[in-house]
Tab-separated table of C-alpha atoms in Angstrom:
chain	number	residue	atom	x	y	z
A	1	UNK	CA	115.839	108.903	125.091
A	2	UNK	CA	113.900	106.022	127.081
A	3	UNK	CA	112.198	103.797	124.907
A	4	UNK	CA	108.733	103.631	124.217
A	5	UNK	CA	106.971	101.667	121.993
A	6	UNK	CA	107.432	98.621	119.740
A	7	UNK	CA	109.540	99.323	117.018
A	8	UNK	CA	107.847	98.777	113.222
A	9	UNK	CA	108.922	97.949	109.825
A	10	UNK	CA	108.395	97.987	106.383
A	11	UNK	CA	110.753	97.828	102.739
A	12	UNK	CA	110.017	97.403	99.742
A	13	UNK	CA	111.854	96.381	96.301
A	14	UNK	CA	109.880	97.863	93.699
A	15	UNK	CA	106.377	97.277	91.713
A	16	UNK	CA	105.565	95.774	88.642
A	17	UNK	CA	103.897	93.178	86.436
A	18	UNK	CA	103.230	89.545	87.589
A	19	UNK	CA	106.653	87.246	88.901
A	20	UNK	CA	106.922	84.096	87.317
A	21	UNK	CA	109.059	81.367	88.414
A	22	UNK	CA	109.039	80.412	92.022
A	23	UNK	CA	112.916	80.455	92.181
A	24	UNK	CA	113.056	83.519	91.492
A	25	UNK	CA	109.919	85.192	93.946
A	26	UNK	CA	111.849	82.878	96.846
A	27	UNK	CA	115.103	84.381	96.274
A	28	UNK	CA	113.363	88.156	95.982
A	29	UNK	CA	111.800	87.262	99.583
A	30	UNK	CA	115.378	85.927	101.075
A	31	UNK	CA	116.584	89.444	100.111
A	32	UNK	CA	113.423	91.461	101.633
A	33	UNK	CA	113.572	89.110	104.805
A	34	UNK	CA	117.387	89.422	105.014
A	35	UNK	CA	116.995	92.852	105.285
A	36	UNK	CA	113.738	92.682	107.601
A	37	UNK	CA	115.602	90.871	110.323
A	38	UNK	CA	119.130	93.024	110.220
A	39	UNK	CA	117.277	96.247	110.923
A	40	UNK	CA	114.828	94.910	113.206
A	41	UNK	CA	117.466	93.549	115.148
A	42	UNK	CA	118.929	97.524	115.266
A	43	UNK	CA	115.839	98.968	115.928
A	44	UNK	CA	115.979	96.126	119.298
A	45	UNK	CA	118.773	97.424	119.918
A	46	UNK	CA	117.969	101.403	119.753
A	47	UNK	CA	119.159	102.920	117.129
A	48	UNK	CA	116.837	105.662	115.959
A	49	UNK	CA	114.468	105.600	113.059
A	50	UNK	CA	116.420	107.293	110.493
A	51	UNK	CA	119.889	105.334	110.993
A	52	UNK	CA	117.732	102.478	110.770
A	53	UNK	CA	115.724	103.674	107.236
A	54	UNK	CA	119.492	104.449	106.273
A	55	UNK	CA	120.729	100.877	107.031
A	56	UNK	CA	117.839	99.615	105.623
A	57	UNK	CA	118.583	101.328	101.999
A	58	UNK	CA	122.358	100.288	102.087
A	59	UNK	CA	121.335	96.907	102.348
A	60	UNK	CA	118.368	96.975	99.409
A	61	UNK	CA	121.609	99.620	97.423
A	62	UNK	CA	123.637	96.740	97.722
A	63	UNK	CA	121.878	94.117	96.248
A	64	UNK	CA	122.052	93.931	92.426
A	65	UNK	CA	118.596	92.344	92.475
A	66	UNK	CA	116.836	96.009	93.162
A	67	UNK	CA	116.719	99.073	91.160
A	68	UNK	CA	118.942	101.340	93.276
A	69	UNK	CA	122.556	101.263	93.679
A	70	UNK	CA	124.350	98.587	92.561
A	71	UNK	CA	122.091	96.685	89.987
A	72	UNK	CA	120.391	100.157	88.971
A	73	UNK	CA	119.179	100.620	85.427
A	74	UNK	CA	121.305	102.217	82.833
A	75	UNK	CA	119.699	105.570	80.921
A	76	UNK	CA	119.259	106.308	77.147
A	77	UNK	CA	123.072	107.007	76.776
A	78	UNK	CA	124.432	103.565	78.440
A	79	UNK	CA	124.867	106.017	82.013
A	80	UNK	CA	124.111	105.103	85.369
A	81	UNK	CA	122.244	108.123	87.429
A	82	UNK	CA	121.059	107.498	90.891
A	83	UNK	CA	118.248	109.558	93.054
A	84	UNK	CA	117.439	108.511	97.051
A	85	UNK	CA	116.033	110.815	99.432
A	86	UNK	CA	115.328	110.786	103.273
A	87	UNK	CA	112.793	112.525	105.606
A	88	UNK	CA	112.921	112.088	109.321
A	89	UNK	CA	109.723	112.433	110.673
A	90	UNK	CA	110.322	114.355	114.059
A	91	UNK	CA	112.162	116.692	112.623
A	92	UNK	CA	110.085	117.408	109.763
A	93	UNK	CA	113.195	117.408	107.037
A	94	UNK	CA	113.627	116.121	103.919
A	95	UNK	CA	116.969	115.313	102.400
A	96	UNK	CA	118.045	113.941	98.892
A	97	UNK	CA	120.036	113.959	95.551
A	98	UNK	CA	119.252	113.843	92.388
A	99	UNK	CA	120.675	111.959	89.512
A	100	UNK	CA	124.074	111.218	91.332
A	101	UNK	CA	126.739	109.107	89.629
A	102	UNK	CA	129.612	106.170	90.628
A	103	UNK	CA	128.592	106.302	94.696
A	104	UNK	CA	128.285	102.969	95.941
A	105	UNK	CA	125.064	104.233	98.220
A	106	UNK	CA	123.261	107.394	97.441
A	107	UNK	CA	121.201	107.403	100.237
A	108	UNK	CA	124.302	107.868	102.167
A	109	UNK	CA	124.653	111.539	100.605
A	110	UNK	CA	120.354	112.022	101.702
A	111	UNK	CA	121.456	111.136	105.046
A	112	UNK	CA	124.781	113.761	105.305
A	113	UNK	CA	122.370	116.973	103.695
A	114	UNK	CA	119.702	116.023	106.629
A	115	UNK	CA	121.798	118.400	108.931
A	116	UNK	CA	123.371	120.567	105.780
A	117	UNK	CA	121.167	124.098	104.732
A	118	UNK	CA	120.966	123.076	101.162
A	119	UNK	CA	119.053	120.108	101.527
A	120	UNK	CA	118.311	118.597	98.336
A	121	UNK	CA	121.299	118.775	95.145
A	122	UNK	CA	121.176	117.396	91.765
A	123	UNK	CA	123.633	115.524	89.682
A	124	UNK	CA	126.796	118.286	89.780
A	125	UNK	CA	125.850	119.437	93.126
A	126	UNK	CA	125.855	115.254	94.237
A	127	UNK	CA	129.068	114.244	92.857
A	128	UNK	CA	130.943	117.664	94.657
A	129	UNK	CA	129.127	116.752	97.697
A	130	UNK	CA	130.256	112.759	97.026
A	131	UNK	CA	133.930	114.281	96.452
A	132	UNK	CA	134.127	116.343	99.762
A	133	UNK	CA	132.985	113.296	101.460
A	134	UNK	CA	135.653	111.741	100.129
A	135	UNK	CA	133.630	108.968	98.832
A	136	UNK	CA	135.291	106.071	96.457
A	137	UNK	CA	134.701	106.215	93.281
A	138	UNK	CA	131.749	103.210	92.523
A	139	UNK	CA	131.185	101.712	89.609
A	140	UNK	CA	126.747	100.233	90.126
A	141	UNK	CA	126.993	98.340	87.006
A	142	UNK	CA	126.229	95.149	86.435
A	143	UNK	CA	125.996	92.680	83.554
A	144	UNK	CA	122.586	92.004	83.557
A	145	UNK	CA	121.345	95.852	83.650
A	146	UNK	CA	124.300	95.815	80.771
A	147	UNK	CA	122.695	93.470	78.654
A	148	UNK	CA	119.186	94.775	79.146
A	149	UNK	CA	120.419	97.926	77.936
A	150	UNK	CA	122.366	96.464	74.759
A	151	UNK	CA	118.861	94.636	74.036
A	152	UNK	CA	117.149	97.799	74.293
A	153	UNK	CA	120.030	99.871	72.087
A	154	UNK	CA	119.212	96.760	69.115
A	155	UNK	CA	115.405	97.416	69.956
A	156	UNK	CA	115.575	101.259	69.011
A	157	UNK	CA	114.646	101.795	73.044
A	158	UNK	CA	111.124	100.721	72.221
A	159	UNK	CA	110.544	100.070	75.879
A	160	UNK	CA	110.026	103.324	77.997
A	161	UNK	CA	111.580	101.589	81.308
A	162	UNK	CA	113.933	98.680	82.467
A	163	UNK	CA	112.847	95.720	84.689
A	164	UNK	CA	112.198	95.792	88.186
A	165	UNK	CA	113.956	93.072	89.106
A	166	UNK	CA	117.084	92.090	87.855
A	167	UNK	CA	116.899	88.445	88.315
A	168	UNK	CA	117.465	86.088	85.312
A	169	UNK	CA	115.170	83.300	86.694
A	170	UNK	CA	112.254	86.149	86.867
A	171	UNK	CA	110.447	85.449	83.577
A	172	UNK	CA	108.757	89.590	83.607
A	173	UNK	CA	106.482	90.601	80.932
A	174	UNK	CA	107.390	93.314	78.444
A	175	UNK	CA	105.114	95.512	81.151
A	176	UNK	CA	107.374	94.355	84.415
A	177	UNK	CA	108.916	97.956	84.699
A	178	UNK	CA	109.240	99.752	87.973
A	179	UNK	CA	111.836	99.625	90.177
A	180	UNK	CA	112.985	101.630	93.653
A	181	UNK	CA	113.365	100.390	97.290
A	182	UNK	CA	112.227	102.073	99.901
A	183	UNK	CA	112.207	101.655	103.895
A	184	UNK	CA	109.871	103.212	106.976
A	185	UNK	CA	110.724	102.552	110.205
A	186	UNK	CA	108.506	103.830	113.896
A	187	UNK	CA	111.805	103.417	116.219
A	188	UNK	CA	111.216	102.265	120.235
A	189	UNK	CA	111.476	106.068	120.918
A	190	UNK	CA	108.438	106.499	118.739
A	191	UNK	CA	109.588	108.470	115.781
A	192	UNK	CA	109.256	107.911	112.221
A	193	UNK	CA	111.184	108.099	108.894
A	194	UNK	CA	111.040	107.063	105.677
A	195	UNK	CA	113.495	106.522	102.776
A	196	UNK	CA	114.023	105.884	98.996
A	197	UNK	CA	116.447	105.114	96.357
A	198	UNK	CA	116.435	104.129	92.582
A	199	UNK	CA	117.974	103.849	89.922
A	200	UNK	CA	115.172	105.487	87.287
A	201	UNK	CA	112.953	104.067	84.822
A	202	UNK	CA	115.876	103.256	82.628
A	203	UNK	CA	115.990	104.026	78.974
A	204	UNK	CA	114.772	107.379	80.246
A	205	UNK	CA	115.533	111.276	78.565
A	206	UNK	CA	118.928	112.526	80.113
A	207	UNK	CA	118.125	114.716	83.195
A	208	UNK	CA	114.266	112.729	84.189
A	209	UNK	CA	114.032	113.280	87.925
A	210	UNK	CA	112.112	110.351	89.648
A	211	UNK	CA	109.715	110.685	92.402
A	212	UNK	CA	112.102	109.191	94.633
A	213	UNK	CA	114.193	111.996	95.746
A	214	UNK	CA	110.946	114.355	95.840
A	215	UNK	CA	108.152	114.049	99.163
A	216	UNK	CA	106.425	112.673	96.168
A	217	UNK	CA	107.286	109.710	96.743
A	218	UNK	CA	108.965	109.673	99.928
A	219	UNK	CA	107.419	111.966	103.243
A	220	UNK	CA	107.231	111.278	106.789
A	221	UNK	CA	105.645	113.466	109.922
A	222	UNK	CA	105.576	112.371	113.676
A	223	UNK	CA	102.267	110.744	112.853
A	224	UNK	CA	102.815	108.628	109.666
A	225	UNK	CA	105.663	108.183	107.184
A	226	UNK	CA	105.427	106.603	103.001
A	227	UNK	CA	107.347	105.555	100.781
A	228	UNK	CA	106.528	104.815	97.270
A	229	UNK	CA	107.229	103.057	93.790
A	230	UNK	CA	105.764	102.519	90.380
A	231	UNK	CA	105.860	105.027	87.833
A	232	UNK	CA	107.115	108.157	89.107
A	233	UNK	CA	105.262	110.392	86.741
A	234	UNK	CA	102.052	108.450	88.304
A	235	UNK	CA	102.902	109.063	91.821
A	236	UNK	CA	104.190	112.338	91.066
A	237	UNK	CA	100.749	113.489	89.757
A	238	UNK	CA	98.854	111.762	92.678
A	239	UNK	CA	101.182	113.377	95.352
A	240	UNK	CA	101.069	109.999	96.846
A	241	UNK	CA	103.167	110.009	99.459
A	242	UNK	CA	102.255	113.464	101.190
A	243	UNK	CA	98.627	112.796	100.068
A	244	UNK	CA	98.458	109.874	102.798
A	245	UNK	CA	100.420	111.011	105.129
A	246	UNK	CA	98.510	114.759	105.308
A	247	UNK	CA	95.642	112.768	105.716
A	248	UNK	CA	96.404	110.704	108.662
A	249	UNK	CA	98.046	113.830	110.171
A	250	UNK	CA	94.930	115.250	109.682
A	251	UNK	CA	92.954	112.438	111.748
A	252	UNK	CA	92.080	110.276	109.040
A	253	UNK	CA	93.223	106.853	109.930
A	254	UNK	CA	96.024	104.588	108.105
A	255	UNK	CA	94.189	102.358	107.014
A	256	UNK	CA	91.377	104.679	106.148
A	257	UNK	CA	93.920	107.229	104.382
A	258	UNK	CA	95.252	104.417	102.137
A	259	UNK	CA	92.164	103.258	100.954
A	260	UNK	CA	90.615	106.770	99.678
A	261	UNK	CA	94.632	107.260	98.201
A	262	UNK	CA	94.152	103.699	95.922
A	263	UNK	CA	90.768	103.882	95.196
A	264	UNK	CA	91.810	107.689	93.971
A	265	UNK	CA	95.063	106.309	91.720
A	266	UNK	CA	93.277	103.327	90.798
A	267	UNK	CA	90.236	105.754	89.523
A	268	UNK	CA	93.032	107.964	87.585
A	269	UNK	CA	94.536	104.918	86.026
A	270	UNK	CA	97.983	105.554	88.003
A	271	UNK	CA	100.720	102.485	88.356
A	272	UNK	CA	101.937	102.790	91.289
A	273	UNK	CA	102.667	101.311	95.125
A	274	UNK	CA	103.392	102.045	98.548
A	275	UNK	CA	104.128	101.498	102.127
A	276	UNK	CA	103.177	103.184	104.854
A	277	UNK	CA	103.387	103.509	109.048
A	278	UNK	CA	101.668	105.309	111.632
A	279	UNK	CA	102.526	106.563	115.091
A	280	UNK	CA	100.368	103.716	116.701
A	281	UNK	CA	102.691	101.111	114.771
A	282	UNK	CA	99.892	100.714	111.999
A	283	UNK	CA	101.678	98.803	108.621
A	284	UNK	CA	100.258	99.511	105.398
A	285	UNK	CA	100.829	98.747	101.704
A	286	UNK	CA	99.021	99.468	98.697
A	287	UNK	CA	99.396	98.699	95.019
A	288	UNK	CA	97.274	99.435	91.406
A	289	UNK	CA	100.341	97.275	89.842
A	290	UNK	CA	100.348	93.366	89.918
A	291	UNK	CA	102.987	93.283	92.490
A	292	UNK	CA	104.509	95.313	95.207
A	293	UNK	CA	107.419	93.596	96.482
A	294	UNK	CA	107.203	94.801	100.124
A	295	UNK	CA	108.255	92.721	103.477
A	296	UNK	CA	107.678	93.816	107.091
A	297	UNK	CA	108.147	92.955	110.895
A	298	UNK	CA	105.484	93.225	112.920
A	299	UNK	CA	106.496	93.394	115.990
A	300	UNK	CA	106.131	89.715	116.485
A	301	UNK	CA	107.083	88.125	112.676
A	302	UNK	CA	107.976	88.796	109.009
A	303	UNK	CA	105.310	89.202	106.740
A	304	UNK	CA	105.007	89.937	102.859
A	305	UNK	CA	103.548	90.769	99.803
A	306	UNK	CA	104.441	88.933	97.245
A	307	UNK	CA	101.917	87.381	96.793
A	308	UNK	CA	98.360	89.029	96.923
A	309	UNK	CA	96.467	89.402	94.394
A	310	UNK	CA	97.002	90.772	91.342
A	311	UNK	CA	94.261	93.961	91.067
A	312	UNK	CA	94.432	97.010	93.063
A	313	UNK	CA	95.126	95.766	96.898
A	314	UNK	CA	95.603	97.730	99.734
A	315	UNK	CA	96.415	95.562	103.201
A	316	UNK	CA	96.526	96.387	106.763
A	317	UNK	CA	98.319	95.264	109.927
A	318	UNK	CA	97.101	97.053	113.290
């Protein structure tokens, strides 16, 4: 493959309600940036879109700050279920499991079931699949998703989700409650994918499947590829990620296709966010929540969005 074009990049670390505490919002951006600059650097150096979006998860997986992989909420029984998907633009597949259990990264699993019939497997299905792979045995907990859990368990699981962010110095309102990461990558070769992981809303009914291994919330074509967070029951309804992308596929433009989307989930009183690319290298994000904690590379820099403002906000970089 000779390379074409400048590579593009967007993550993001989940949506919610307001971050207080500047500690805390500058070590949330040293995470997204990290992350920014490591795959960048890959895409530089070739790799294609989807080991990039892959790379790109690992990294958000691995940090107990997120909502996916290690740091991922527990469910109404104290248990730690996992959901990630992957769809690789060029090829037009999607890949993902569902509700999978003590793997370190489940996007890893997304990635092996991109070239596997049975694409998409749910919680028994994921842990044979993890098992054949002969993948270690990976314990995501950690203390802080542990004590938000016991808090809830005291409170009678008033709260219908856990926090975003796990980050102690993050003073979140009883509202700060959606959390995924997500990655969407245009490669030098010109080809797009897009990936997500989470760990759920937390607190959730045993056997809620998130938007995040659906094209819900996570779709890609050869001309524009989303990934989203929020509620998943919101971005389920609005079809959010597949609604943009159709769009633009259809000749509407990014930037064009993002703004009907929000003004649509804003209008149906959705909470919700996303990122987007297109085939000309277009970024987007949108968000009806307060925040969207989303970082990208240009081409040129890192950007964010940390901190916009707090109504509905959709932003553009051509």
């Amino acid at each position: 493959m000779k390379s074409q074009v400048q590579p593009k990049l967007i993550i993001h670390g989940g949506a919610g309600s307001s971050l207080h505490g500047k500690g805390g919002l500058e070590a949330v951006r040293k995470s997204l940036h990290t992350v920014v600059e490591e795959v960048y650097a890959l895409l530089l150096s070739g790799v294609t879109a989807s080991v990039a979006v892959v790379q790109g998860c690992q990294m958000l997986e691995d940090d107990p700050r997120f909502n996916a992989g290690t740091g991922s909420v527990l469910q109404s029984d104290g248990q730690i279920r996992m959901s990630a998907s992957l769809m690789d633009g060029t090829s037009g597949r999607f890949s993902g499991v569902i509700n999978v259990s003590r793997v370190k990264n489940p996007i890893e699993l997304a990635q092996f079931l991109q070239n596997s019939p049975d694409r998409v497997l749910s919680d028994y299905g994921s842990a044979e699949l993890a098992r054949e792979l002969q993948l270690p045995s990976y314990n995501a907990l950690t203390e802080l998703r542990l004590q938000e859990w016991i808090q809830e368990r005291q409170d009678n699981f008033k709260s219908t989700m856990a926090g975003v962010v796990a980050e102690p110095e993050l003073v979140e309102s009883s509202n700060s409650r959606r959390g995924t990461i997500g990655v969407v990558v245009l490669d030098a070769y010109g080809s797009l994918a897009a990936g997500t992981s989470t760990g759920g809303k937390g607190f959730e009914r045993i056997g809620r499947v998130s938007d995040s291994a659906m094209p819900a919330g996570n779709y890609a074509t050869s001309h524009a590829g989303v990934s989203c967070t929020g509620i998943g029951e919101d971005i389920i309804d609005e079809c959010l990620a597949p609604r943009i992308v159709v769009r633009v596929t259809d000749g509407m433009s990014l930037k064009d296709a993002m703004q009907r989307s929000f003004v649509e989930a804003h209008q149906n009183q959705r909470d919700l966010g996303a990122i987007a690319l297109d085939a000309t290298g277009a970024i987007a994000w949108g968000k009806t929540s307060q925040v969207l904690l989303a970082a990208y590379h240009n081409g040129e820099n890192i950007g964010d969005t940390l901190e916009l403002p707090l109504e509905t906000e959709v932003g553009f970089v051509p």
